[in-house]
mmCIF file of C-alpha atoms in Angstrom:
data_model
loop_
_atom_site.group_PDB
_atom_site.id
_atom_site.type_symbol
_atom_site.label_atom_id
_atom_site.label_comp_id
_atom_site.label_asym_id
_atom_site.label_seq_id
_atom_site.Cartn_x
_atom_site.Cartn_y
_atom_site.Cartn_z
ATOM 1 C CA UNK A 14 20.824 20.997 -27.271
ATOM 2 C CA UNK A 15 18.362 18.197 -26.380
ATOM 3 C CA UNK A 16 14.642 18.713 -25.799
ATOM 4 C CA UNK A 17 15.203 17.954 -22.135
ATOM 5 C CA UNK A 18 17.818 20.689 -21.878
ATOM 6 C CA UNK A 19 15.561 23.187 -23.655
ATOM 7 C CA UNK A 20 12.817 22.470 -21.104
ATOM 8 C CA UNK A 21 14.967 23.266 -18.061
ATOM 9 C CA UNK A 22 13.376 25.869 -15.781
ATOM 10 C CA UNK A 23 14.841 29.192 -14.764
ATOM 11 C CA UNK A 24 14.094 28.383 -11.120
ATOM 12 C CA UNK A 25 14.979 24.972 -9.739
ATOM 13 C CA UNK A 26 14.056 22.853 -6.758
ATOM 14 C CA UNK A 27 14.077 23.992 -3.158
ATOM 15 C CA UNK A 28 14.479 21.795 -0.091
ATOM 16 C CA UNK A 29 11.814 22.207 2.576
ATOM 17 C CA UNK A 30 12.944 22.230 6.207
ATOM 18 C CA UNK A 31 11.471 19.054 7.685
ATOM 19 C CA UNK A 32 11.202 20.751 11.083
ATOM 20 C CA UNK A 33 8.604 23.150 9.684
ATOM 21 C CA UNK A 34 6.314 20.454 8.271
ATOM 22 C CA UNK A 35 3.799 18.088 9.806
ATOM 23 C CA UNK A 36 1.392 15.492 8.425
ATOM 24 C CA UNK A 37 -1.932 16.771 7.185
ATOM 25 C CA UNK A 38 -4.463 17.055 10.001
ATOM 26 C CA UNK A 39 -7.001 15.168 7.905
ATOM 27 C CA UNK A 40 -6.107 12.509 5.373
ATOM 28 C CA UNK A 41 -7.089 13.094 1.773
ATOM 29 C CA UNK A 42 -9.976 11.008 0.509
ATOM 30 C CA UNK A 43 -8.644 7.776 -0.978
ATOM 31 C CA UNK A 44 -9.611 8.769 -4.506
ATOM 32 C CA UNK A 45 -7.239 11.737 -4.336
ATOM 33 C CA UNK A 46 -4.148 9.545 -3.931
ATOM 34 C CA UNK A 47 -2.966 6.981 -6.463
ATOM 35 C CA UNK A 48 -0.459 4.385 -5.251
ATOM 36 C CA UNK A 49 1.509 3.038 -8.202
ATOM 37 C CA UNK A 50 3.934 0.171 -8.695
ATOM 38 C CA UNK A 51 5.155 -2.070 -11.506
ATOM 39 C CA UNK A 52 4.308 -5.709 -12.083
ATOM 40 C CA UNK A 53 5.478 -8.342 -14.548
ATOM 41 C CA UNK A 54 4.968 -12.086 -14.800
ATOM 42 C CA UNK A 55 7.267 -13.978 -12.445
ATOM 43 C CA UNK A 56 8.457 -13.152 -8.911
ATOM 44 C CA UNK A 57 7.208 -9.568 -9.231
ATOM 45 C CA UNK A 58 3.668 -10.975 -9.106
ATOM 46 C CA UNK A 59 4.201 -12.278 -5.573
ATOM 47 C CA UNK A 60 5.930 -9.055 -4.573
ATOM 48 C CA UNK A 61 3.160 -6.884 -6.030
ATOM 49 C CA UNK A 62 0.479 -8.800 -4.140
ATOM 50 C CA UNK A 63 2.466 -8.535 -0.895
ATOM 51 C CA UNK A 64 2.891 -4.786 -1.400
ATOM 52 C CA UNK A 65 -0.798 -4.273 -2.151
ATOM 53 C CA UNK A 66 -1.862 -6.301 0.853
ATOM 54 C CA UNK A 67 0.522 -4.415 3.139
ATOM 55 C CA UNK A 68 -0.963 -1.164 1.795
ATOM 56 C CA UNK A 69 -4.479 -2.253 2.686
ATOM 57 C CA UNK A 70 -3.450 -3.584 6.119
ATOM 58 C CA UNK A 71 -0.995 -0.996 7.415
ATOM 59 C CA UNK A 72 -1.173 1.948 5.010
ATOM 60 C CA UNK A 73 -3.243 4.097 7.367
ATOM 61 C CA UNK A 74 -4.310 7.192 5.461
ATOM 62 C CA UNK A 75 -3.088 5.563 2.242
ATOM 63 C CA UNK A 76 -4.938 2.301 2.858
ATOM 64 C CA UNK A 77 -8.005 3.326 0.847
ATOM 65 C CA UNK A 78 -6.048 4.957 -1.976
ATOM 66 C CA UNK A 79 -6.384 3.966 -5.597
ATOM 67 C CA UNK A 80 -3.854 1.191 -6.181
ATOM 68 C CA UNK A 81 -2.599 0.674 -9.725
ATOM 69 C CA UNK A 82 -0.208 -2.068 -10.834
ATOM 70 C CA UNK A 83 1.278 -1.099 -14.184
ATOM 71 C CA UNK A 84 2.731 -3.679 -16.555
ATOM 72 C CA UNK A 85 4.788 -1.323 -18.725
ATOM 73 C CA UNK A 86 6.395 -3.554 -21.363
ATOM 74 C CA UNK A 87 5.874 -6.762 -23.309
ATOM 75 C CA UNK A 88 5.974 -10.126 -21.589
ATOM 76 C CA UNK A 89 3.817 -13.027 -20.408
ATOM 77 C CA UNK A 90 0.400 -12.342 -18.899
ATOM 78 C CA UNK A 91 -0.039 -12.330 -15.144
ATOM 79 C CA UNK A 92 -1.224 -15.550 -13.538
ATOM 80 C CA UNK A 93 -4.835 -16.177 -12.574
ATOM 81 C CA UNK A 94 -3.926 -16.152 -8.859
ATOM 82 C CA UNK A 95 -2.356 -12.701 -9.197
ATOM 83 C CA UNK A 96 -5.355 -11.296 -11.044
ATOM 84 C CA UNK A 97 -7.684 -12.760 -8.408
ATOM 85 C CA UNK A 98 -5.597 -11.228 -5.607
ATOM 86 C CA UNK A 99 -5.676 -7.847 -7.331
ATOM 87 C CA UNK A 100 -9.468 -8.081 -7.566
ATOM 88 C CA UNK A 101 -9.697 -8.973 -3.872
ATOM 89 C CA UNK A 102 -7.422 -6.078 -2.885
ATOM 90 C CA UNK A 103 -8.982 -3.502 -5.210
ATOM 91 C CA UNK A 104 -5.865 -3.152 -7.377
ATOM 92 C CA UNK A 105 -6.308 -1.903 -10.920
ATOM 93 C CA UNK A 106 -4.025 -3.701 -13.358
ATOM 94 C CA UNK A 107 -2.995 -1.740 -16.449
ATOM 95 C CA UNK A 108 -0.968 -3.229 -19.255
ATOM 96 C CA UNK A 109 0.460 -0.378 -21.306
ATOM 97 C CA UNK A 110 2.500 0.058 -24.446
ATOM 98 C CA UNK A 111 5.526 2.339 -23.935
ATOM 99 C CA UNK A 112 6.014 5.321 -26.227
ATOM 100 C CA UNK A 113 9.768 4.651 -26.510
ATOM 101 C CA UNK A 114 12.053 1.779 -27.486
ATOM 102 C CA UNK A 115 14.175 1.698 -24.314
ATOM 103 C CA UNK A 116 12.271 -0.887 -22.279
ATOM 104 C CA UNK A 117 15.403 -3.039 -22.242
ATOM 105 C CA UNK A 118 16.626 -0.782 -19.406
ATOM 106 C CA UNK A 119 14.500 -2.098 -16.558
ATOM 107 C CA UNK A 120 14.357 0.990 -14.346
ATOM 108 C CA UNK A 121 12.818 3.065 -17.153
ATOM 109 C CA UNK A 122 9.680 1.131 -16.223
ATOM 110 C CA UNK A 123 9.180 3.638 -13.385
ATOM 111 C CA UNK A 124 8.929 6.884 -15.374
ATOM 112 C CA UNK A 125 7.140 4.974 -18.159
ATOM 113 C CA UNK A 126 4.441 3.899 -15.704
ATOM 114 C CA UNK A 127 4.213 7.302 -14.055
ATOM 115 C CA UNK A 128 4.030 9.175 -17.364
ATOM 116 C CA UNK A 129 1.097 6.955 -18.327
ATOM 117 C CA UNK A 130 -0.554 7.643 -14.958
ATOM 118 C CA UNK A 131 -0.046 11.380 -15.349
ATOM 119 C CA UNK A 132 -2.120 11.268 -18.534
ATOM 120 C CA UNK A 133 -4.762 8.753 -17.520
ATOM 121 C CA UNK A 134 -5.353 8.813 -13.741
ATOM 122 C CA UNK A 135 -7.376 11.381 -11.835
ATOM 123 C CA UNK A 136 -5.617 12.006 -8.510
ATOM 124 C CA UNK A 137 -4.020 14.894 -6.656
ATOM 125 C CA UNK A 138 -1.032 12.920 -5.393
ATOM 126 C CA UNK A 139 0.902 10.008 -6.886
ATOM 127 C CA UNK A 140 2.744 7.751 -4.425
ATOM 128 C CA UNK A 141 5.327 5.471 -6.029
ATOM 129 C CA UNK A 142 6.541 2.252 -4.400
ATOM 130 C CA UNK A 143 9.142 -0.089 -5.827
ATOM 131 C CA UNK A 144 7.551 -3.525 -5.965
ATOM 132 C CA UNK A 145 10.109 -4.922 -3.507
ATOM 133 C CA UNK A 146 8.835 -2.755 -0.653
ATOM 134 C CA UNK A 147 6.389 -3.394 2.179
ATOM 135 C CA UNK A 148 4.377 -0.954 4.274
ATOM 136 C CA UNK A 149 4.550 -1.916 7.949
ATOM 137 C CA UNK A 150 3.313 1.321 9.551
ATOM 138 C CA UNK A 151 1.366 4.351 8.308
ATOM 139 C CA UNK A 152 3.621 6.502 6.069
ATOM 140 C CA UNK A 153 1.886 9.756 6.982
ATOM 141 C CA UNK A 154 4.086 12.238 5.110
ATOM 142 C CA UNK A 155 3.387 10.579 1.762
ATOM 143 C CA UNK A 156 0.017 12.344 2.046
ATOM 144 C CA UNK A 157 1.992 15.503 1.275
ATOM 145 C CA UNK A 158 1.846 18.367 3.809
ATOM 146 C CA UNK A 159 0.894 21.832 2.588
ATOM 147 C CA UNK A 160 3.826 23.607 0.981
ATOM 148 C CA UNK A 161 5.415 20.352 -0.210
ATOM 149 C CA UNK A 162 5.372 19.139 -3.820
ATOM 150 C CA UNK A 163 7.539 16.055 -3.486
ATOM 151 C CA UNK A 164 8.535 13.879 -0.532
ATOM 152 C CA UNK A 165 11.392 11.400 -0.918
ATOM 153 C CA UNK A 166 14.258 9.957 1.067
ATOM 154 C CA UNK A 167 17.642 11.371 0.085
ATOM 155 C CA UNK A 168 19.887 8.780 -1.537
ATOM 156 C CA UNK A 169 23.024 7.290 -0.074
ATOM 157 C CA UNK A 170 26.254 9.224 -0.562
ATOM 158 C CA UNK A 171 27.783 6.505 -2.746
ATOM 159 C CA UNK A 172 27.105 8.542 -5.914
ATOM 160 C CA UNK A 173 26.323 11.900 -4.339
ATOM 161 C CA UNK A 174 28.648 14.874 -4.684
ATOM 162 C CA UNK A 175 29.778 16.885 -1.676
ATOM 163 C CA UNK A 176 31.088 19.651 -3.921
ATOM 164 C CA UNK A 177 33.921 20.626 -6.275
ATOM 165 C CA UNK A 178 36.540 18.335 -4.733
ATOM 166 C CA UNK A 179 34.346 15.242 -4.648
ATOM 167 C CA UNK A 180 35.242 12.282 -6.859
ATOM 168 C CA UNK A 181 31.650 12.235 -8.181
ATOM 169 C CA UNK A 182 31.517 15.952 -9.013
ATOM 170 C CA UNK A 183 32.634 15.634 -12.676
ATOM 171 C CA UNK A 184 29.816 13.169 -13.293
ATOM 172 C CA UNK A 185 27.176 15.507 -11.865
ATOM 173 C CA UNK A 186 28.631 18.489 -13.710
ATOM 174 C CA UNK A 187 28.540 16.604 -17.022
ATOM 175 C CA UNK A 188 25.026 15.231 -16.558
ATOM 176 C CA UNK A 189 23.614 18.600 -15.495
ATOM 177 C CA UNK A 190 25.347 20.336 -18.419
ATOM 178 C CA UNK A 191 23.774 17.835 -20.819
ATOM 179 C CA UNK A 192 20.380 18.939 -19.483
ATOM 180 C CA UNK A 193 21.087 22.647 -19.771
ATOM 181 C CA UNK A 194 21.997 23.746 -16.255
ATOM 182 C CA UNK A 195 24.856 23.596 -13.785
ATOM 183 C CA UNK A 196 25.370 21.236 -10.856
ATOM 184 C CA UNK A 197 25.871 24.387 -8.761
ATOM 185 C CA UNK A 198 22.168 25.106 -9.295
ATOM 186 C CA UNK A 199 21.149 22.024 -7.296
ATOM 187 C CA UNK A 200 20.144 22.575 -3.670
ATOM 188 C CA UNK A 201 21.905 20.738 -0.857
ATOM 189 C CA UNK A 202 20.462 17.793 0.991
ATOM 190 C CA UNK A 203 21.777 15.398 3.670
ATOM 191 C CA UNK A 204 22.383 11.866 2.412
ATOM 192 C CA UNK A 205 20.756 8.887 4.130
ATOM 193 C CA UNK A 206 21.981 7.141 6.175
ATOM 194 C CA UNK A 207 25.393 8.880 6.308
ATOM 195 C CA UNK A 208 24.113 12.431 6.840
ATOM 196 C CA UNK A 209 26.625 13.985 4.419
ATOM 197 C CA UNK A 210 25.653 17.253 2.690
ATOM 198 C CA UNK A 211 25.407 16.424 -1.029
ATOM 199 C CA UNK A 212 23.949 18.061 -4.103
ATOM 200 C CA UNK A 213 20.293 17.037 -4.234
ATOM 201 C CA UNK A 214 20.153 13.334 -4.988
ATOM 202 C CA UNK A 215 16.972 11.435 -4.115
ATOM 203 C CA UNK A 216 16.301 7.745 -3.707
ATOM 204 C CA UNK A 217 13.898 6.400 -6.331
ATOM 205 C CA UNK A 218 12.307 3.573 -4.320
ATOM 206 C CA UNK A 219 9.484 5.321 -2.445
ATOM 207 C CA UNK A 220 8.206 8.839 -2.980
ATOM 208 C CA UNK A 221 5.083 10.960 -3.426
ATOM 209 C CA UNK A 222 4.468 14.037 -5.559
ATOM 210 C CA UNK A 223 1.691 16.278 -6.770
ATOM 211 C CA UNK A 224 0.350 15.405 -10.196
ATOM 212 C CA UNK A 225 0.171 19.110 -11.029
ATOM 213 C CA UNK A 226 4.002 19.271 -11.032
ATOM 214 C CA UNK A 227 4.187 17.445 -14.344
ATOM 215 C CA UNK A 228 7.128 15.545 -12.853
ATOM 216 C CA UNK A 229 6.343 12.152 -14.393
ATOM 217 C CA UNK A 230 6.521 13.250 -18.010
ATOM 218 C CA UNK A 231 9.668 15.273 -17.360
ATOM 219 C CA UNK A 232 11.238 12.296 -15.585
ATOM 220 C CA UNK A 233 10.683 10.081 -18.624
ATOM 221 C CA UNK A 234 11.953 12.792 -20.975
ATOM 222 C CA UNK A 235 15.039 13.306 -18.807
ATOM 223 C CA UNK A 236 15.736 9.586 -18.655
ATOM 224 C CA UNK A 237 15.553 9.271 -22.450
ATOM 225 C CA UNK A 238 17.848 12.273 -22.839
ATOM 226 C CA UNK A 239 20.308 10.617 -20.445
ATOM 227 C CA UNK A 240 20.300 7.496 -22.603
ATOM 228 C CA UNK A 241 21.179 9.654 -25.604
ATOM 229 C CA UNK A 242 24.022 11.431 -23.799
ATOM 230 C CA UNK A 243 25.568 8.130 -22.578
ATOM 231 C CA UNK A 244 27.368 9.645 -19.610
ATOM 232 C CA UNK A 245 28.671 7.019 -17.193
ATOM 233 C CA UNK A 246 29.911 7.318 -13.647
ATOM 234 C CA UNK A 247 33.545 6.182 -13.354
ATOM 235 C CA UNK A 248 32.601 4.346 -10.150
ATOM 236 C CA UNK A 249 29.072 3.040 -10.895
ATOM 237 C CA UNK A 250 28.734 3.047 -14.658
ATOM 238 C CA UNK A 251 25.125 3.566 -15.818
ATOM 239 C CA UNK A 252 23.495 1.721 -12.925
ATOM 240 C CA UNK A 253 21.802 4.679 -11.213
ATOM 241 C CA UNK A 254 20.155 6.333 -14.217
ATOM 242 C CA UNK A 255 16.687 6.199 -12.644
ATOM 243 C CA UNK A 256 17.623 7.941 -9.400
ATOM 244 C CA UNK A 257 19.759 10.592 -11.022
ATOM 245 C CA UNK A 258 17.123 11.306 -13.691
ATOM 246 C CA UNK A 259 14.384 11.471 -11.052
ATOM 247 C CA UNK A 260 16.413 13.862 -8.899
ATOM 248 C CA UNK A 261 17.314 16.150 -11.782
ATOM 249 C CA UNK A 262 13.697 16.135 -12.989
ATOM 250 C CA UNK A 263 12.574 17.318 -9.564
ATOM 251 C CA UNK A 264 14.964 20.214 -10.015
ATOM 252 C CA UNK A 265 13.744 20.922 -13.546
ATOM 253 C CA UNK A 266 10.090 21.232 -12.465
ATOM 254 C CA UNK A 267 10.982 23.470 -9.500
ATOM 255 C CA UNK A 268 9.659 21.090 -6.843
ATOM 256 C CA UNK A 269 9.504 21.977 -3.170
ATOM 257 C CA UNK A 270 11.192 18.827 -1.829
ATOM 258 C CA UNK A 271 10.654 17.390 1.639
ATOM 259 C CA UNK A 272 13.544 15.055 2.561
ATOM 260 C CA UNK A 273 12.144 12.003 4.331
ATOM 261 C CA UNK A 274 13.848 10.005 7.050
ATOM 262 C CA UNK A 275 15.123 6.476 6.431
ATOM 263 C CA UNK A 276 11.934 5.162 8.031
ATOM 264 C CA UNK A 277 9.982 5.896 4.840
ATOM 265 C CA UNK A 278 12.265 3.729 2.719
ATOM 266 C CA UNK A 279 14.302 1.628 5.118
ATOM 267 C CA UNK A 280 16.958 -0.500 3.470
ATOM 268 C CA UNK A 281 16.832 -4.105 4.726
ATOM 269 C CA UNK A 282 19.119 -5.500 2.094
ATOM 270 C CA UNK A 283 21.156 -8.491 3.247
ATOM 271 C CA UNK A 284 24.045 -7.098 1.190
ATOM 272 C CA UNK A 285 24.132 -3.899 3.277
ATOM 273 C CA UNK A 286 23.926 -5.249 6.817
ATOM 274 C CA UNK A 287 26.318 -2.610 8.146
ATOM 275 C CA UNK A 288 23.669 0.053 7.561
ATOM 276 C CA UNK A 289 20.982 -1.751 9.539
ATOM 277 C CA UNK A 290 20.336 -0.645 13.119
ATOM 278 C CA UNK A 291 17.843 -1.869 15.694
ATOM 279 C CA UNK A 292 16.439 1.655 16.041
ATOM 280 C CA UNK A 293 16.067 1.919 12.282
ATOM 281 C CA UNK A 294 14.157 -1.343 12.017
ATOM 282 C CA UNK A 295 11.949 -0.334 14.937
ATOM 283 C CA UNK A 296 11.028 2.993 13.346
ATOM 284 C CA UNK A 297 10.509 1.698 9.820
ATOM 285 C CA UNK A 298 7.273 2.590 8.053
ATOM 286 C CA UNK A 299 8.194 1.282 4.610
ATOM 287 C CA UNK A 300 10.782 -1.486 4.271
ATOM 288 C CA UNK A 301 12.781 -1.877 1.064
ATOM 289 C CA UNK A 302 13.780 -5.525 1.200
ATOM 290 C CA UNK A 303 15.328 -5.990 -2.296
ATOM 291 C CA UNK A 304 15.732 -9.787 -2.598
ATOM 292 C CA UNK A 305 15.726 -10.498 1.149
ATOM 293 C CA UNK A 306 12.370 -12.307 0.928
ATOM 294 C CA UNK A 307 13.780 -15.014 -1.315
ATOM 295 C CA UNK A 308 14.262 -18.397 0.399
ATOM 296 C CA UNK A 309 17.971 -17.927 1.139
ATOM 297 C CA UNK A 310 17.389 -14.849 3.351
ATOM 298 C CA UNK A 311 13.727 -15.148 4.324
ATOM 299 C CA UNK A 312 14.344 -16.353 7.915
ATOM 300 C CA UNK A 313 17.063 -13.731 8.433
ATOM 301 C CA UNK A 314 14.605 -11.011 7.373
ATOM 302 C CA UNK A 315 11.785 -12.254 9.615
ATOM 303 C CA UNK A 316 14.080 -12.626 12.620
ATOM 304 C CA UNK A 317 15.197 -9.032 12.064
ATOM 305 C CA UNK A 318 11.721 -7.465 12.013
ATOM 306 C CA UNK A 319 9.728 -9.777 14.294
ATOM 307 C CA UNK A 320 10.395 -7.959 17.583
ATOM 308 C CA UNK A 321 9.373 -4.564 16.193
ATOM 309 C CA UNK A 322 6.748 -5.482 13.591
ATOM 310 C CA UNK A 323 5.141 -8.679 14.896
ATOM 311 C CA UNK A 324 1.962 -8.520 12.817
ATOM 312 C CA UNK A 325 3.710 -8.021 9.455
ATOM 313 C CA UNK A 326 6.238 -10.717 10.446
ATOM 314 C CA UNK A 327 3.508 -13.243 11.256
ATOM 315 C CA UNK A 328 1.697 -12.366 8.032
ATOM 316 C CA UNK A 329 4.864 -12.892 5.980
ATOM 317 C CA UNK A 330 5.716 -16.149 7.742
ATOM 318 C CA UNK A 331 2.282 -17.489 6.815
ATOM 319 C CA UNK A 332 2.803 -16.613 3.143
ATOM 320 C CA UNK A 333 6.344 -17.886 2.852
ATOM 321 C CA UNK A 334 9.234 -16.629 0.717
ATOM 322 C CA UNK A 335 9.062 -15.161 -2.781
ATOM 323 C CA UNK A 336 9.274 -17.844 -5.453
ATOM 324 C CA UNK A 337 8.689 -18.153 -9.188
ATOM 325 C CA UNK A 338 5.611 -20.048 -10.340
ATOM 326 C CA UNK A 339 4.946 -19.831 -14.083
ATOM 327 C CA UNK A 340 3.763 -22.122 -16.865
ATOM 328 C CA UNK A 341 6.666 -23.580 -18.897
ATOM 329 C CA UNK A 342 5.994 -21.524 -22.030
ATOM 330 C CA UNK A 343 5.798 -18.315 -19.981
ATOM 331 C CA UNK A 344 9.125 -19.195 -18.331
ATOM 332 C CA UNK A 345 10.760 -19.641 -21.729
ATOM 333 C CA UNK A 346 9.313 -16.337 -22.976
ATOM 334 C CA UNK A 347 10.465 -14.504 -19.852
ATOM 335 C CA UNK A 348 13.951 -16.016 -20.106
ATOM 336 C CA UNK A 349 14.252 -15.033 -23.775
ATOM 337 C CA UNK A 350 13.159 -11.468 -23.032
ATOM 338 C CA UNK A 351 15.651 -11.226 -20.189
ATOM 339 C CA UNK A 352 18.475 -12.472 -22.438
ATOM 340 C CA UNK A 353 17.605 -9.925 -25.132
ATOM 341 C CA UNK A 354 17.240 -7.027 -22.694
ATOM 342 C CA UNK A 355 20.434 -7.878 -20.825
ATOM 343 C CA UNK A 356 22.302 -7.942 -24.117
ATOM 344 C CA UNK A 357 21.052 -4.466 -25.050
ATOM 345 C CA UNK A 358 21.867 -3.139 -21.576
ATOM 346 C CA UNK A 359 25.423 -4.499 -21.735
ATOM 347 C CA UNK A 360 25.886 -2.993 -25.185
ATOM 348 C CA UNK A 361 24.697 0.384 -23.900
ATOM 349 C CA UNK A 362 26.848 0.207 -20.782
ATOM 350 C CA UNK A 363 29.889 -0.545 -22.917
ATOM 351 C CA UNK A 364 29.165 2.448 -25.170
ATOM 352 C CA UNK A 365 28.717 4.942 -22.310
ATOM 353 C CA UNK A 366 31.742 6.904 -21.158
ATOM 354 C CA UNK A 367 32.693 8.858 -18.030
ATOM 355 C CA UNK A 368 33.187 12.607 -18.374
ATOM 356 C CA UNK A 369 36.675 13.775 -19.195
ATOM 357 C CA UNK A 370 36.097 17.137 -17.476
ATOM 358 C CA UNK A 371 33.494 18.841 -15.313
ATOM 359 C CA UNK A 372 30.971 19.102 -18.106
ATOM 360 C CA UNK A 373 30.550 22.849 -17.772
#
């Protein structure tokens, strides 16, 4: 049995009824919240600066929080313009050395960064934002209400399991068994945006949790254990390892989970236009734009949000789309790293296998 399985708790996560919670009457002092996100040389630099600026402009009770941009693996140094913007916006840049050899899998950057923060940052609450997100209105519930340990939007149903007869159930049974518990132990949660009851599966793009949970270290440990077990989804392969590991780690630490509405992590991905509604855009607090701010989709994105978020739209229009601006040698280095990491990822994906039974 793996170390991750041995660490599994006797009592798992519980889902908090959103109707019984409300934002804190008074915001925490800024020093008590740490907003974290990843950065690397290249387009992520532009995205990280946009995220940090949106935090300072429209973050409300999070606007004065500690902001930490973590560079969690080897690669070219950030540009002078990025470092100057971080200084202007009060963003702390930390370049760290991972304690594992799995940095070829890009999404392990999240638990790697958070595990570092758990050891080195003094804060009551950690708020994680994927770098391709923007804050357009105060995300009040990320300043966790009393009685809540973790607030996150439930994931889409595309990999969630609705129970024993679901096509995804064998995957969840096998993954949970590899960690030392049963999928039946997971609480139920309603997927977003479909509203289907699924075993607890949380989106990994935007969330907040109490440092005292110890969630970050467990998330990294769980992720590494998942890489060892090499369990693939028949439908999605190994693509969603971050979200599944994050969700199962929340269960392992016994978190009291508040499911957030879509507004806290609203998907404005040009590839998923069928999920976008006018009401959803209007209510959005945090927008997850994926690559919709690249030149090909920049005008589509601005036209979509302008009526409901005119100030953020005008601010974005002034700055223009996300582009890559790097010195030639840095470009070559980045390209070589990407080639090497992609090769390792493809090798891993080819070696992973779907479960042949429920995993019990």
